[in-house]
Short mmCIF file of C-alpha atoms in Angstrom, two decimals:
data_model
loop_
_atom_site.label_atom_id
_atom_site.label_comp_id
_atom_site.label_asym_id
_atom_site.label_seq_id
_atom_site.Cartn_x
_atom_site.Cartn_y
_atom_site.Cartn_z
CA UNK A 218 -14.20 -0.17 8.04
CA UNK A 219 -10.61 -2.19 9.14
CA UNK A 220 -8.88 -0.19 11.89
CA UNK A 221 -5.49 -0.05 11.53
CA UNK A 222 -3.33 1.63 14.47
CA UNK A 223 -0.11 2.32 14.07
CA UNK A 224 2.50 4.16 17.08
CA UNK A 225 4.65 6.17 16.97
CA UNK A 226 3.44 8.52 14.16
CA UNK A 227 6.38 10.47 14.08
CA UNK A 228 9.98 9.27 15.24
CA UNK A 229 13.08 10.75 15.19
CA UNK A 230 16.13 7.87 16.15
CA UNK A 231 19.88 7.73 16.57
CA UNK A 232 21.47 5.51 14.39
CA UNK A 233 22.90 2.44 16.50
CA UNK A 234 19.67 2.81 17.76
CA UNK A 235 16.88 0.23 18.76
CA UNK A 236 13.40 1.27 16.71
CA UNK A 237 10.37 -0.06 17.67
CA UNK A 238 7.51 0.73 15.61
CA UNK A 239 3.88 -1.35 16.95
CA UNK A 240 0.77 -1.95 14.87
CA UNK A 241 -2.33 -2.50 16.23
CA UNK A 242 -5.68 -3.95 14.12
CA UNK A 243 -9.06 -4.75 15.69
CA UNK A 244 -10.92 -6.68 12.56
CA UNK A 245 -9.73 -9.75 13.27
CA UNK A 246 -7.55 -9.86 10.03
CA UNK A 247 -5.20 -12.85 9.64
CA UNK A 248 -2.81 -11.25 7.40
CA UNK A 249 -0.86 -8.32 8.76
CA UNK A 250 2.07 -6.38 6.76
CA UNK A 251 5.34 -4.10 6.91
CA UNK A 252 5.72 -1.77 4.30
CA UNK A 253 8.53 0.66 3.65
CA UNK A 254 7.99 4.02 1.69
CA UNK A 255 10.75 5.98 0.53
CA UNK A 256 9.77 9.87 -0.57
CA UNK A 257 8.31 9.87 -3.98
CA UNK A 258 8.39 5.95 -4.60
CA UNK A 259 5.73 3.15 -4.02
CA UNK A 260 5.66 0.77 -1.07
CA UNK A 261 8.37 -1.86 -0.40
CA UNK A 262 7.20 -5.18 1.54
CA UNK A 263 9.26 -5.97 4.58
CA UNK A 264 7.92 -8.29 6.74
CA UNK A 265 4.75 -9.97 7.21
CA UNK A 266 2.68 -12.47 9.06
CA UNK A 267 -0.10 -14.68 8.35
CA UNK A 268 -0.76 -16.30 12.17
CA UNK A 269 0.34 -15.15 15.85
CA UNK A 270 3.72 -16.20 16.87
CA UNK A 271 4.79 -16.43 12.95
CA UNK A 272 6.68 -14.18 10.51
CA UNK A 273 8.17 -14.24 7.04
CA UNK A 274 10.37 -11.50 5.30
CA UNK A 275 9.29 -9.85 2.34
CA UNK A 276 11.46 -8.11 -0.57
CA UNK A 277 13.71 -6.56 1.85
CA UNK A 278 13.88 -7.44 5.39
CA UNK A 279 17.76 -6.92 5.77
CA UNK A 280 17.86 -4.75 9.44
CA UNK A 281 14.61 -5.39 9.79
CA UNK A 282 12.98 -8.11 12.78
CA UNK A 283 9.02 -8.45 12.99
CA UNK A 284 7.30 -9.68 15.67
CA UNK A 285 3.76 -11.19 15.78
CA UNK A 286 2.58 -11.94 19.70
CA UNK A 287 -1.22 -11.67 18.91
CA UNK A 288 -3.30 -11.99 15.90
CA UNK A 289 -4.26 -8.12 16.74
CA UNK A 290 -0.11 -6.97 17.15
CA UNK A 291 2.15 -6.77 14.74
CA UNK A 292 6.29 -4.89 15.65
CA UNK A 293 8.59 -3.90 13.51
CA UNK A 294 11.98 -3.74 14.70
CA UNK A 295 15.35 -1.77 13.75
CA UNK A 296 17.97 -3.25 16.36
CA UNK A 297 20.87 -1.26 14.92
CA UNK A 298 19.02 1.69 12.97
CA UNK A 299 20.57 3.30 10.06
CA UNK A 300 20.82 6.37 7.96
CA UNK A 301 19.04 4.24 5.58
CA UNK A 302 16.24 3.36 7.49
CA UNK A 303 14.99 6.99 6.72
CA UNK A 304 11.70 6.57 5.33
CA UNK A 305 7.57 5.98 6.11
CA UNK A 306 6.72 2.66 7.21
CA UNK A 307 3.48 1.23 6.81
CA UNK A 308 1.34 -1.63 8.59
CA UNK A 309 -1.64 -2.82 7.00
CA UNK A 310 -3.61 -5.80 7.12
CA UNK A 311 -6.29 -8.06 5.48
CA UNK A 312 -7.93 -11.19 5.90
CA UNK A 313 -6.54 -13.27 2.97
CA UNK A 314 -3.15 -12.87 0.81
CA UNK A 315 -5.32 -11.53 -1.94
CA UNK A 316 -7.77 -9.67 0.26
CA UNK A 317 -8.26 -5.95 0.47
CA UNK A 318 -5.50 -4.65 2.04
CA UNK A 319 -5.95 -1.98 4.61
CA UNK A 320 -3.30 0.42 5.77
CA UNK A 321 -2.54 2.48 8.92
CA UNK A 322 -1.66 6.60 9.07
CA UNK A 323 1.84 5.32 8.75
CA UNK A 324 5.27 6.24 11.16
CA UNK A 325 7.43 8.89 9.96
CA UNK A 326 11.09 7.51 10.94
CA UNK A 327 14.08 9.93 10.77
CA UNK A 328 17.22 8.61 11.71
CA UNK A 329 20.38 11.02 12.51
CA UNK B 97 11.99 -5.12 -15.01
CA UNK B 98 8.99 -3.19 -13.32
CA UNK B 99 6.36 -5.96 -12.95
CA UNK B 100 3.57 -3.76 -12.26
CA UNK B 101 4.23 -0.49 -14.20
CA UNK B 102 1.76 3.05 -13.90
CA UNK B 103 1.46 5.58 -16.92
CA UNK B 104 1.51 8.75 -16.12
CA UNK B 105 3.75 9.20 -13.62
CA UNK B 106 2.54 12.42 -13.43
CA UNK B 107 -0.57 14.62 -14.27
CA UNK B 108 -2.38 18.03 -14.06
CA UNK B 109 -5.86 18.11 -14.35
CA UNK B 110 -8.29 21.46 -14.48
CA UNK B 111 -11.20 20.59 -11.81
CA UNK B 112 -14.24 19.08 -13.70
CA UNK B 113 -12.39 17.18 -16.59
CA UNK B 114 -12.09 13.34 -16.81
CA UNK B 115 -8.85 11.44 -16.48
CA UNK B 116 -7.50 7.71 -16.93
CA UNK B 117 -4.74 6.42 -15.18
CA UNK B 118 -3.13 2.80 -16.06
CA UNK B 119 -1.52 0.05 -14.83
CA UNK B 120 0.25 -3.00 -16.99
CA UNK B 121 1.54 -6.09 -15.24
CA UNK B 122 3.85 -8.63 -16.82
CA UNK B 123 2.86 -10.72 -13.94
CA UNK B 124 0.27 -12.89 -13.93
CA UNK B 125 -2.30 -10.83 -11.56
CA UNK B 126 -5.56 -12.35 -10.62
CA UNK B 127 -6.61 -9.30 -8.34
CA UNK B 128 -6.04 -5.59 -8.42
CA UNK B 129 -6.24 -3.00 -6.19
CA UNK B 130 -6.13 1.10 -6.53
CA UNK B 131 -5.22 3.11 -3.76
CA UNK B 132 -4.80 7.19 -3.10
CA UNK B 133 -2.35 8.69 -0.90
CA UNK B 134 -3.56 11.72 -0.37
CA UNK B 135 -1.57 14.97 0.75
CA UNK B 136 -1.59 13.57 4.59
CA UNK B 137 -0.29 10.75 3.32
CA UNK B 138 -2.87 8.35 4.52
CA UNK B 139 -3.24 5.21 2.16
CA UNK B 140 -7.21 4.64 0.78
CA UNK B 141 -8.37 1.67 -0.91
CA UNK B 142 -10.37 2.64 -3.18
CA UNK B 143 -11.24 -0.86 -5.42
CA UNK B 144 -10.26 -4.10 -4.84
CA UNK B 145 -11.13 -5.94 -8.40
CA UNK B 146 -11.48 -9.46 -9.72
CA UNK B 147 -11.47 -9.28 -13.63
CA UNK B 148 -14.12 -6.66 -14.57
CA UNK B 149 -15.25 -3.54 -13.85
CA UNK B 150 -16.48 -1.37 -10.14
CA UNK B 151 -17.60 2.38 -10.02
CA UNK B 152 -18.07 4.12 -7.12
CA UNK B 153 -19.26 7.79 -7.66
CA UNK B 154 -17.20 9.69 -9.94
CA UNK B 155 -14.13 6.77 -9.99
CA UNK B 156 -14.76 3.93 -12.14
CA UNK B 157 -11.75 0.92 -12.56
CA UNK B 158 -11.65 -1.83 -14.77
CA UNK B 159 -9.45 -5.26 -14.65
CA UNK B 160 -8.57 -7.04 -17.86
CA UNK B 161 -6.56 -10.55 -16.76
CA UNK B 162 -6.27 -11.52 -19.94
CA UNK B 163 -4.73 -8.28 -21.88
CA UNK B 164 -3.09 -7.52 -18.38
CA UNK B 165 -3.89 -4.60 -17.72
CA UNK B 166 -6.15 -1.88 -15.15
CA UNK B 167 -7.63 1.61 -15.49
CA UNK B 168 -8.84 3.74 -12.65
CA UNK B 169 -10.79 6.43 -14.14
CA UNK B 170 -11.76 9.71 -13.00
CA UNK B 171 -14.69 11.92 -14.11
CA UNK B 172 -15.28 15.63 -13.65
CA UNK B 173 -12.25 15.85 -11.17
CA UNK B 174 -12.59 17.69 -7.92
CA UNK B 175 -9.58 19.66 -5.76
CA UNK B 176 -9.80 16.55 -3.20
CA UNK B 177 -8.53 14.18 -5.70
CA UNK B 178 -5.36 15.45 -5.36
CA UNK B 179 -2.82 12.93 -4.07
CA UNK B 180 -0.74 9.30 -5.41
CA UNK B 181 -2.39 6.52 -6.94
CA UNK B 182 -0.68 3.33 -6.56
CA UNK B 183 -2.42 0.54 -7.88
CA UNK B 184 -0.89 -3.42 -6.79
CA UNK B 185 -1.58 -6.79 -8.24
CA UNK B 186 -1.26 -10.36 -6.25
CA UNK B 187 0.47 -12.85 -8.33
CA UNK B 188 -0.80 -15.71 -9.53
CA UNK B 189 -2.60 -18.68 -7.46
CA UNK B 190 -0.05 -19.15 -4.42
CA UNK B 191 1.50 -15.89 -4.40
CA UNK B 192 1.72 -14.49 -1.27
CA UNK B 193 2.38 -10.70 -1.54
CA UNK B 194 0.91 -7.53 -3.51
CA UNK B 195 3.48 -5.73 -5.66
CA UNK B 196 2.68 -1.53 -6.19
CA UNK B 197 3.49 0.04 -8.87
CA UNK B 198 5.60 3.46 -8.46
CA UNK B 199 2.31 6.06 -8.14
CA UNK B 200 0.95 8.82 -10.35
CA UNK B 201 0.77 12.06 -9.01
CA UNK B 202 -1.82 14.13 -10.23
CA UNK B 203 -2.69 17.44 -9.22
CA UNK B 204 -6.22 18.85 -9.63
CA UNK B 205 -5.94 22.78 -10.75
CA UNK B 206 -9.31 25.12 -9.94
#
């Protein structure tokens, strides 16, 4: 079974804020993911990243960096965070595009 | 328009009755995959499917490429199948992303 960490869990931010949120994954998966989930709606795709060192935005990576320093590490980060940044965030990962995807606990962000 | 869309959006089940849930895509998906988000909110996959069918205990999915279209079924329901299911399709032969649909929510009654 894929391990997916993800840290924090639970986060409650400032906005104007810096957010890190880190994901960690120890099946040596190529592809790794950023999802956003707003209450009550599916999952949005922010970032992602197919090889260390390399990212590519998804469907809405507006405020949004990603960092990929190892093939196990994956960041997502809010430089300026916002009201609208409220939401669940996701990491998952698999080993192809179309592989099965596997997804972490998830990070509760609040921003005030 | 939605590209992959889920019907019900909602649905209340007594425990130990059988359910379908659906997905239609008006993309062209070559892989599906069901998930549940359960009341923790952790995210299981529960089938990854080429065109065809899996079971696995009392959930059984099917993948139709051609008509476009997925079913997750669920037979004699228990409490603990409470949750979200989101099902998500890849696009066709290059794409690079899965797209969810927006979840059904059903609730298991005793």
């Amino acid at each position: 079974e894929a391990a997916v960490t993800q840290s924090p869990r639970s986060k409650v931010a400032v906005t104007g804020g810096k957010v890190t949120l880190s994901c960690h994954q120890t099946n040596n998966h190529d592809y790794m993911y950023w999802y956003r989930q707003d209450t009550g709606h599916g999952l949005r795709l922010i970032h992602y990243s197919y090889v260390a060192d390399s990212t590519e935005k998804g469907d809405i990576p507006d405020g949004y960096k990603a960092s990929r320093p190892s093939q196990e590490n994956f960041s997502l980060i809010l430089e300026l965070a916002s009201l609208s940044q409220t939401a669940v965030y996701f990491c998952a990962s698999t080993w192809s595009n179309t592989g099965q995807l596997y997804f972490g606990e998830g990070s509760k962000l609040t921003v005030l | 328009g939605d590209k992959v869309k889920q019907s019900p959006s909602a649905l209340s089940l007594q425990e130990g009755t059988n359910s379908a849930l659906r997905c239609n895509f008006s993309i062209a998906a070559t892989t599906v995959q069901w998930f549940l988000q359960n009341p923790r909110g952790s995210l299981i996959n529960l089938f990854y499917l080429v065109p065809g069918t899996k079971e696995n205990g009392r959930l059984k999915s099917a993948f139709d490429s051609k008509e476009s279209y997925s079913t997750l079924h669920i037979r004699d329901a228990q409490l603990e199948d409470s949750g979200t299911y989101f099902c998500a399709a890849d696009g066709s032969s290059g794409s690079w992303q899965l797209i969810f649909g927006s979840g059904t929510q059903l609730t298991v009654m005793p």
